[in-house]
């Protein structure tokens, strides 16, 4: 089969690093503070814990540590890095890219193309696709790329989105497909919309929550239709061992799967089966991070890849408000089985402090830069 027919190419993820910040809070604590029934958050939204940054700790720390971990697991020489692309919507500067802050911390400089990518939660996927396509194009020779998706998601206090907050970073070295090959075929969709946005100078996003749910579902339907083409949806979806989604909150993903199932004519029983077997298990780590914007999908993908045998496939649906979406396929390589990067989540979760509603109130009162 030719490359254009969809074969996995010899380009992909060679190492993964993940980092969650040192604090977290159960969403039940927030419910007490906001006078809500905790089940609205745990059942209605499907949330569990939100990862939180302490004062003075932010996206540079998250991105740098995830990148450091990914590089430490990579067999290659750092001089082989020819591209650093970081997706974020928590940028600390309107000019200087986050990649420069990370490169500084990691001592990376030289003949490297280094930049930041912004498109709400879709920015990490764009960075990954650009790095992959750069490598596939051959312009960088056999040099490797460092890709990071990192964010701190904060809503205004009392905003309906507050229970979905989170933070985290995932970094990939794009080189040989030891952990997963990234397929050339990719299915994108975009529509200009104001579903969630944060104008320059605003500390928190403005959200049209209900509209954002519709946009997300519409984008998912388009991308999956494009992937399935004329094939039998049930059989085609069975090709994937796991189907990962951007996780703004777990119930959103359930809603999207219901929409896909209905659109593709699956019975209610088959839709639930698909969700429970291939989708829900990929969100375990997301329930520990909350919405980490650009990193959310890739936290789910990192979780899904661990333990897979070579050749098993993973679908990854990315959504970013504004809005843009893309459905990417990955094929597990020989190092997926060992899932070395799971240690990052295990140690960060074991070492982080669970804070109370009172601690959270105090923390929110500390001024943060816009
Ligand atoms: P809301 O409007 O306050 O919540 O906030 P609601 O009234 O719709 O309730 C939520 C669910 O809880 C409902 O379930 C209720 O029935 C249920 P549903 O009908 O949807 O199945 N519920 C309860 N369940 C059990 N016990 C109870 C109870 N009470 C209610 N007592 C909203 C919800 C999503 C609008 C809000 O959280 C929000 O604005 N979130 C932020 C926006 C968002 O996450 N959108 C998702 C798609 S857009 C996206 O993913 C991009 C994004 O990541 C940003 C980016 O791209 O950069 C956000």
Short mmCIF file of C-alpha atoms and ligand atoms in Angstrom, two decimals:
data_model
loop_
_atom_site.label_atom_id
_atom_site.label_comp_id
_atom_site.label_asym_id
_atom_site.label_seq_id
_atom_site.Cartn_x
_atom_site.Cartn_y
_atom_site.Cartn_z
CA UNK A 1 0.00 0.00 0.00
CA UNK A 2 1.34 3.47 -0.81
CA UNK A 3 1.84 6.13 1.85
CA UNK A 4 -1.01 8.17 0.44
CA UNK A 5 -3.33 5.23 1.06
CA UNK A 6 -2.89 5.63 4.78
CA UNK A 7 0.00 3.48 5.89
CA UNK A 8 1.70 4.48 9.08
CA UNK A 9 4.99 6.06 8.15
CA UNK A 10 8.36 5.77 9.72
CA UNK A 11 7.80 8.92 11.76
CA UNK A 12 6.25 9.12 15.15
CA UNK A 13 6.59 9.38 18.89
CA UNK A 14 9.87 8.11 20.31
CA UNK A 15 9.43 9.34 23.86
CA UNK A 16 6.80 10.93 26.10
CA UNK A 17 7.02 13.08 29.24
CA UNK A 18 4.05 14.30 31.28
CA UNK A 19 3.81 16.72 34.16
CA UNK A 20 0.98 17.76 36.47
CA UNK A 21 1.38 20.64 38.95
CA UNK A 22 1.97 20.14 42.69
CA UNK A 23 -1.59 20.90 43.88
CA UNK A 24 -5.06 19.48 43.20
CA UNK A 25 -8.57 19.73 44.62
CA UNK A 26 -11.57 17.41 44.59
CA UNK A 27 -14.44 19.04 42.71
CA UNK A 28 -16.67 18.26 45.72
CA UNK A 29 -14.73 20.95 47.64
CA UNK A 30 -15.63 23.48 44.96
CA UNK A 31 -19.28 22.42 45.11
CA UNK A 32 -19.35 23.32 48.81
CA UNK A 33 -17.84 26.72 48.05
CA UNK A 34 -20.32 27.43 45.24
CA UNK A 35 -23.39 25.98 46.98
CA UNK A 36 -23.87 23.35 44.25
CA UNK A 37 -24.87 19.71 44.61
CA UNK A 38 -21.50 17.87 44.26
CA UNK A 39 -23.17 15.40 41.89
CA UNK A 40 -23.65 18.19 39.37
CA UNK A 41 -19.87 18.17 39.02
CA UNK A 42 -19.11 14.47 39.56
CA UNK A 43 -22.09 12.97 37.69
CA UNK A 44 -23.41 15.86 35.56
CA UNK A 45 -19.97 16.84 34.24
CA UNK A 46 -18.09 13.63 35.11
CA UNK A 47 -15.26 15.56 36.83
CA UNK A 48 -13.18 14.32 39.73
CA UNK A 49 -10.05 16.34 40.57
CA UNK A 50 -8.68 19.59 39.18
CA UNK A 51 -4.90 20.03 39.01
CA UNK A 52 -3.90 23.47 40.30
CA UNK A 53 -0.72 25.56 40.11
CA UNK A 54 0.48 27.24 43.31
CA UNK A 55 1.41 30.94 43.07
CA UNK A 56 4.62 31.43 41.13
CA UNK A 57 4.23 28.12 39.30
CA UNK A 58 2.92 28.20 35.76
CA UNK A 59 2.96 27.08 32.18
CA UNK A 60 6.74 27.51 31.78
CA UNK A 61 7.32 25.13 34.70
CA UNK A 62 4.80 22.61 33.38
CA UNK A 63 6.09 22.66 29.81
CA UNK A 64 9.78 22.58 30.81
CA UNK A 65 9.38 19.64 33.18
CA UNK A 66 7.33 17.59 30.69
CA UNK A 67 9.96 18.33 28.01
CA UNK A 68 12.81 17.45 30.36
CA UNK A 69 11.15 14.11 31.12
CA UNK A 70 10.55 13.34 27.43
CA UNK A 71 14.17 14.16 26.55
CA UNK A 72 15.50 12.07 29.45
CA UNK A 73 13.70 9.00 28.00
CA UNK A 74 14.92 9.62 24.47
CA UNK A 75 17.97 7.73 23.20
CA UNK A 76 18.95 10.49 20.75
CA UNK A 77 21.52 13.22 21.18
CA UNK A 78 20.08 16.69 21.97
CA UNK A 79 22.05 18.14 19.06
CA UNK A 80 19.66 16.17 16.83
CA UNK A 81 16.69 18.39 17.85
CA UNK A 82 15.86 20.58 14.84
CA UNK A 83 12.44 21.89 15.84
CA UNK A 84 10.65 22.90 19.04
CA UNK A 85 6.92 23.54 18.71
CA UNK A 86 4.76 24.31 21.74
CA UNK A 87 0.97 24.51 21.70
CA UNK A 88 -0.55 26.61 24.46
CA UNK A 89 -3.24 29.16 25.21
CA UNK A 90 -1.58 30.18 28.49
CA UNK A 91 1.27 32.10 26.85
CA UNK A 92 3.24 34.38 29.14
CA UNK A 93 4.23 36.84 26.41
CA UNK A 94 2.58 38.12 23.25
CA UNK A 95 5.91 38.13 21.39
CA UNK A 96 8.45 35.80 22.95
CA UNK A 97 7.30 32.22 22.35
CA UNK A 98 6.89 29.75 25.17
CA UNK A 99 9.38 27.57 23.30
CA UNK A 100 12.11 30.15 24.06
CA UNK A 101 11.41 29.90 27.81
CA UNK A 102 11.53 26.11 27.64
CA UNK A 103 14.64 26.04 25.44
CA UNK A 104 16.37 28.35 27.93
CA UNK A 105 15.56 26.05 30.85
CA UNK A 106 16.73 22.98 28.93
CA UNK A 107 19.80 24.55 27.36
CA UNK A 108 18.60 24.01 23.77
CA UNK A 109 19.90 26.39 21.13
CA UNK A 110 21.49 26.36 17.70
CA UNK A 111 20.08 25.35 14.33
CA UNK A 112 16.57 24.87 15.69
CA UNK A 113 13.24 26.20 14.39
CA UNK A 114 11.51 27.18 17.64
CA UNK A 115 7.99 28.58 17.98
CA UNK A 116 4.64 28.64 19.78
CA UNK A 117 1.30 27.60 18.28
CA UNK A 118 -2.05 29.02 19.34
CA UNK A 119 -5.48 27.73 18.53
CA UNK A 120 -7.22 27.24 21.89
CA UNK A 121 -7.11 23.54 22.87
CA UNK A 122 -6.24 22.52 19.30
CA UNK A 123 -2.79 24.20 19.48
CA UNK A 124 -0.99 21.10 20.82
CA UNK A 125 -2.31 18.95 17.99
CA UNK A 126 -1.28 21.55 15.43
CA UNK A 127 2.22 21.60 16.93
CA UNK A 128 2.37 17.81 16.77
CA UNK A 129 1.06 17.67 13.19
CA UNK A 130 3.43 20.40 12.03
CA UNK A 131 6.40 18.62 13.60
CA UNK A 132 5.33 15.31 12.09
CA UNK A 133 4.77 16.78 8.64
CA UNK A 134 8.09 18.67 8.89
CA UNK A 135 9.82 15.37 9.54
CA UNK A 136 7.85 13.56 6.83
CA UNK A 137 8.69 16.31 4.31
CA UNK A 138 12.39 15.69 4.77
CA UNK A 139 13.31 19.39 5.04
CA UNK A 140 14.88 18.78 8.43
CA UNK A 141 16.63 15.59 7.30
CA UNK A 142 16.47 13.00 10.04
CA UNK A 143 16.48 15.56 12.82
CA UNK A 144 13.98 15.17 15.66
CA UNK A 145 11.32 17.54 16.97
CA UNK A 146 10.36 18.38 20.53
CA UNK A 147 6.61 19.02 20.80
CA UNK A 148 4.89 20.22 23.97
CA UNK A 149 1.23 20.88 24.80
CA UNK A 150 0.91 22.80 28.08
CA UNK A 151 -1.79 24.85 29.75
CA UNK A 152 -3.26 26.20 32.94
CA UNK A 153 -7.06 26.39 32.69
CA UNK A 154 -8.67 28.93 35.01
CA UNK A 155 -12.19 30.37 34.79
CA UNK A 156 -13.56 33.34 36.67
CA UNK A 157 -14.66 32.38 40.19
CA UNK A 158 -18.26 31.21 40.07
CA UNK A 159 -18.20 30.65 36.28
CA UNK A 160 -20.04 27.45 35.23
CA UNK A 161 -16.74 26.25 33.77
CA UNK A 162 -14.91 26.51 37.12
CA UNK A 163 -15.43 22.83 38.01
CA UNK A 164 -13.75 21.81 34.75
CA UNK A 165 -10.48 23.69 35.50
CA UNK A 166 -7.16 21.91 35.36
CA UNK A 167 -3.53 22.09 34.30
CA UNK A 168 -0.83 19.91 32.84
CA UNK A 169 1.70 19.34 30.09
CA UNK A 170 2.63 16.53 27.73
CA UNK A 171 5.84 16.49 25.69
CA UNK A 172 6.82 14.26 22.78
CA UNK A 173 10.02 13.67 20.93
CA UNK A 174 9.00 13.13 17.31
CA UNK A 175 11.57 10.87 15.73
CA UNK A 176 11.41 7.10 15.19
CA UNK A 177 7.96 5.56 15.85
CA UNK A 178 9.12 3.53 18.84
CA UNK A 179 6.03 4.36 20.89
CA UNK A 180 3.63 5.18 18.05
CA UNK A 181 3.68 5.98 14.37
CA UNK A 182 1.56 8.95 13.33
CA UNK A 183 -0.44 8.30 10.19
CA UNK A 184 -0.11 10.69 7.29
CA UNK A 185 -3.88 10.92 6.70
CA UNK A 186 -5.57 13.42 8.97
CA UNK A 187 -9.07 14.90 8.99
CA UNK A 188 -9.51 18.56 9.88
CA UNK A 189 -12.57 20.80 10.21
CA UNK A 190 -12.98 24.45 11.17
CA UNK A 191 -15.71 27.07 11.45
CA UNK A 192 -15.21 30.60 12.73
CA UNK A 193 -17.28 30.87 15.91
CA UNK A 194 -17.25 32.59 19.31
CA UNK A 195 -17.84 29.66 21.65
CA UNK A 196 -14.93 30.31 24.04
CA UNK A 197 -12.43 33.14 23.72
CA UNK A 198 -10.07 35.31 25.78
CA UNK A 199 -9.31 38.72 24.30
CA UNK A 200 -5.89 40.28 24.96
CA UNK A 201 -5.79 41.64 28.51
CA UNK A 202 -8.59 39.45 29.88
CA UNK A 203 -7.51 37.12 32.66
CA UNK A 204 -10.32 34.63 32.11
CA UNK A 205 -12.15 33.26 29.08
CA UNK A 206 -15.63 34.29 28.02
CA UNK A 207 -17.68 31.19 27.30
CA UNK A 208 -20.89 30.46 25.48
CA UNK A 209 -21.10 27.04 27.11
CA UNK A 210 -24.07 25.55 25.29
CA UNK A 211 -22.81 26.76 21.91
CA UNK A 212 -19.38 25.25 22.65
CA UNK A 213 -20.99 21.84 23.22
CA UNK A 214 -22.75 22.03 19.86
CA UNK A 215 -19.60 23.14 18.03
CA UNK A 216 -17.60 20.29 19.58
CA UNK A 217 -20.20 17.67 18.55
CA UNK A 218 -20.54 19.11 15.04
CA UNK A 219 -16.77 19.03 14.54
CA UNK A 220 -16.55 15.45 15.86
CA UNK A 221 -19.26 14.28 13.47
CA UNK A 222 -17.54 15.89 10.47
CA UNK A 223 -14.09 14.49 11.28
CA UNK A 224 -15.29 10.95 12.01
CA UNK A 225 -17.44 10.96 8.84
CA UNK A 226 -14.33 11.93 6.86
CA UNK A 227 -12.29 9.16 8.49
CA UNK A 228 -14.96 6.50 7.98
CA UNK A 229 -15.69 7.58 4.41
CA UNK A 230 -18.01 4.97 2.89
CA UNK A 231 -17.01 2.18 5.28
CA UNK A 232 -19.32 0.40 7.70
CA UNK A 233 -18.98 2.62 10.81
CA UNK A 234 -19.20 -0.20 13.30
CA UNK A 235 -16.49 -2.27 11.64
CA UNK A 236 -14.29 0.74 10.91
CA UNK A 237 -14.40 1.96 14.52
CA UNK A 238 -13.51 -1.54 15.72
CA UNK A 239 -10.09 -1.04 14.05
CA UNK A 240 -9.16 1.19 16.97
CA UNK A 241 -8.13 -0.25 20.31
CA UNK A 242 -8.84 3.15 21.85
CA UNK A 243 -10.64 6.30 20.72
CA UNK A 244 -9.41 9.44 22.47
CA UNK A 245 -11.06 12.85 22.53
CA UNK A 246 -10.22 16.30 23.77
CA UNK A 247 -11.57 16.18 27.34
CA UNK A 248 -12.89 19.57 28.53
CA UNK A 249 -14.87 17.47 31.02
CA UNK A 250 -15.58 13.74 30.70
CA UNK A 251 -19.35 14.12 30.11
CA UNK A 252 -18.58 16.17 26.97
CA UNK A 253 -16.87 13.14 25.48
CA UNK A 254 -19.83 10.92 26.32
CA UNK A 255 -22.13 13.42 24.60
CA UNK A 256 -19.89 13.39 21.51
CA UNK A 257 -19.86 9.59 21.35
CA UNK A 258 -23.68 9.54 21.63
CA UNK A 259 -23.86 12.02 18.76
CA UNK A 260 -21.50 9.91 16.63
CA UNK A 261 -23.39 6.72 17.41
CA UNK A 262 -26.71 8.29 16.44
CA UNK A 263 -25.24 9.86 13.29
CA UNK A 264 -23.83 6.48 12.24
CA UNK A 265 -27.00 4.56 13.04
CA UNK A 266 -25.62 2.46 15.91
CA UNK A 267 -28.06 1.04 18.44
CA UNK A 268 -28.08 2.55 21.95
CA UNK A 269 -26.52 -0.67 23.25
CA UNK A 270 -23.66 -0.54 20.73
CA UNK A 271 -22.98 3.14 21.46
CA UNK A 272 -22.67 2.47 25.19
CA UNK A 273 -20.48 -0.55 24.48
CA UNK A 274 -18.21 1.54 22.25
CA UNK A 275 -17.96 4.24 24.91
CA UNK A 276 -17.30 1.88 27.79
CA UNK A 277 -14.72 -0.27 26.01
CA UNK A 278 -12.79 2.17 23.82
CA UNK A 279 -13.35 5.68 25.13
CA UNK A 280 -14.06 5.88 28.86
CA UNK A 281 -10.86 4.01 29.93
CA UNK A 282 -8.75 6.63 28.11
CA UNK A 283 -9.98 9.40 30.46
CA UNK A 284 -8.61 8.07 33.76
CA UNK A 285 -5.69 10.51 33.82
CA UNK A 286 -7.92 13.39 32.62
CA UNK A 287 -9.97 12.90 35.77
CA UNK A 288 -6.80 13.64 37.73
CA UNK A 289 -5.78 16.68 35.67
CA UNK A 290 -9.05 18.42 34.81
CA UNK A 291 -9.13 20.32 31.54
CA UNK A 292 -5.51 21.00 30.63
CA UNK A 293 -6.64 22.60 27.34
CA UNK A 294 -3.98 21.74 24.69
CA UNK A 295 -2.67 18.88 26.84
CA UNK A 296 -6.04 17.22 27.51
CA UNK A 297 -6.28 15.14 24.35
CA UNK A 298 -2.63 14.13 24.62
CA UNK A 299 -2.94 13.11 28.27
CA UNK A 300 -5.72 10.80 27.07
CA UNK A 301 -3.62 9.49 24.16
CA UNK A 302 -0.61 8.92 26.44
CA UNK A 303 -2.83 6.95 28.78
CA UNK A 304 -4.32 4.91 25.91
CA UNK A 305 -0.95 4.02 24.37
CA UNK A 306 0.51 2.40 27.49
CA UNK A 307 0.19 -1.36 27.30
CA UNK A 308 -0.70 -1.56 23.59
CA UNK A 309 0.92 -4.17 21.36
CA UNK A 310 2.66 -3.15 18.14
CA UNK A 311 0.14 -2.44 15.38
CA UNK A 312 -2.78 -1.56 17.64
CA UNK A 313 -4.40 1.71 16.57
CA UNK A 314 -5.54 4.78 18.50
CA UNK A 315 -7.79 7.55 17.17
CA UNK A 316 -7.26 11.06 18.58
CA UNK A 317 -9.92 13.75 18.13
CA UNK A 318 -8.72 17.27 18.86
CA UNK A 319 -11.05 20.24 19.39
CA UNK A 320 -10.16 23.87 20.02
CA UNK A 321 -12.64 26.68 20.44
CA UNK A 322 -12.86 29.31 17.84
CA UNK A 323 -13.19 26.61 16.38
CA UNK A 324 -10.90 24.04 14.79
CA UNK A 325 -10.74 20.26 15.04
CA UNK A 326 -8.68 17.39 13.69
CA UNK A 327 -8.82 13.62 13.87
CA UNK A 328 -5.42 11.92 13.90
CA UNK A 329 -4.56 8.19 13.91
CA UNK A 330 -1.63 6.57 15.65
CA UNK A 331 -0.26 3.03 15.46
CA UNK A 332 1.45 1.60 18.53
CA UNK A 333 5.14 0.73 18.27
CA UNK A 334 7.32 -1.66 20.28
CA UNK A 335 7.80 0.66 23.28
CA UNK A 336 4.11 1.35 23.89
CA UNK A 337 3.70 -1.84 25.91
CA UNK A 338 6.09 -0.76 28.68
CA UNK A 339 4.40 2.65 29.02
CA UNK A 340 7.39 4.24 30.75
CA UNK A 341 5.68 7.66 30.94
CA UNK A 342 2.95 6.35 33.28
CA UNK A 343 5.55 6.82 36.04
CA UNK A 344 5.25 10.61 35.54
CA UNK A 345 1.56 10.65 36.39
CA UNK A 346 2.00 8.17 39.23
CA UNK A 347 4.74 10.20 40.91
CA UNK A 348 3.11 13.61 40.35
CA UNK A 349 -0.21 12.40 41.72
CA UNK A 350 1.43 10.65 44.68
CA UNK A 351 3.48 13.75 45.55
CA UNK A 352 0.91 16.47 45.02
CA UNK A 353 -1.06 18.10 47.80
CA UNK A 354 -4.86 17.92 47.83
CA UNK A 355 -6.10 21.32 48.95
CA UNK A 356 -9.34 22.31 50.69
CA UNK A 357 -12.00 24.77 49.58
CA UNK A 358 -10.52 27.29 52.03
CA UNK A 359 -7.01 26.86 50.57
CA UNK A 360 -8.51 27.34 47.11
CA UNK A 361 -10.25 30.55 48.13
CA UNK A 362 -6.95 31.90 49.51
CA UNK A 363 -5.07 30.84 46.41
CA UNK A 364 -7.54 32.52 44.05
CA UNK A 365 -7.10 35.77 45.96
CA UNK A 366 -3.39 35.89 45.03
CA UNK A 367 -3.08 38.20 41.99
CA UNK A 368 -1.86 36.46 38.86
CA UNK A 369 -0.67 38.03 35.66
CA UNK A 370 -3.21 38.20 32.78
P1 LIG B 1 -23.90 24.56 33.45
O1 LIG B 1 -24.64 25.18 32.32
O2 LIG B 1 -23.86 25.25 34.74
O3 LIG B 1 -24.37 23.07 33.70
O4 LIG B 1 -22.39 24.29 32.99
P2 LIG B 1 -25.76 22.37 33.31
O5 LIG B 1 -26.87 23.03 34.00
O6 LIG B 1 -25.81 22.17 31.82
O7 LIG B 1 -25.48 20.96 34.00
C1 LIG B 1 -24.44 20.16 33.55
C2 LIG B 1 -24.92 18.72 33.62
O8 LIG B 1 -25.08 18.37 35.00
C3 LIG B 1 -26.29 18.50 32.96
O9 LIG B 1 -26.25 17.22 32.40
C4 LIG B 1 -27.25 18.49 34.15
O10 LIG B 1 -28.44 17.76 33.92
C5 LIG B 1 -26.37 17.82 35.20
P3 LIG B 1 -26.65 17.02 30.83
O11 LIG B 1 -28.04 17.45 30.72
O12 LIG B 1 -25.69 17.95 30.07
O13 LIG B 1 -26.37 15.59 30.58
N1 LIG B 1 -26.77 18.11 36.58
C6 LIG B 1 -26.73 17.20 37.55
N2 LIG B 1 -26.42 15.89 37.55
C7 LIG B 1 -26.48 15.21 38.75
N3 LIG B 1 -26.87 15.81 39.91
C8 LIG B 1 -27.21 17.12 39.94
C9 LIG B 1 -27.15 17.86 38.73
N4 LIG B 1 -27.40 19.16 38.41
C10 LIG B 1 -27.16 19.30 37.10
N5 LIG B 1 -27.59 17.67 41.09
C11 LIG B 1 -21.07 23.94 31.00
C12 LIG B 1 -22.03 23.32 32.00
C13 LIG B 1 -20.49 22.83 30.13
C14 LIG B 1 -21.80 24.96 30.14
C15 LIG B 1 -19.92 24.64 31.79
O14 LIG B 1 -19.23 23.70 32.57
C16 LIG B 1 -18.95 25.37 30.91
O15 LIG B 1 -19.18 26.49 30.48
N6 LIG B 1 -17.77 24.76 30.64
C17 LIG B 1 -16.74 25.37 29.81
C18 LIG B 1 -17.00 25.19 28.35
C19 LIG B 1 -16.70 23.79 27.88
O16 LIG B 1 -16.02 23.04 28.53
N7 LIG B 1 -17.20 23.43 26.67
C20 LIG B 1 -16.93 22.13 26.10
C21 LIG B 1 -16.80 22.18 24.59
S1 LIG B 1 -15.70 23.48 24.07
C22 LIG B 1 -14.11 22.86 24.36
O17 LIG B 1 -13.96 21.71 24.61
C23 LIG B 1 -12.99 23.83 24.30
C24 LIG B 1 -12.39 24.23 25.62
O18 LIG B 1 -11.62 23.15 26.14
C25 LIG B 1 -11.55 25.50 25.46
C26 LIG B 1 -10.52 25.57 24.36
O19 LIG B 1 -10.66 25.06 23.25
O20 LIG B 1 -9.54 26.26 24.60
C27 LIG B 1 -13.44 24.54 26.67
#
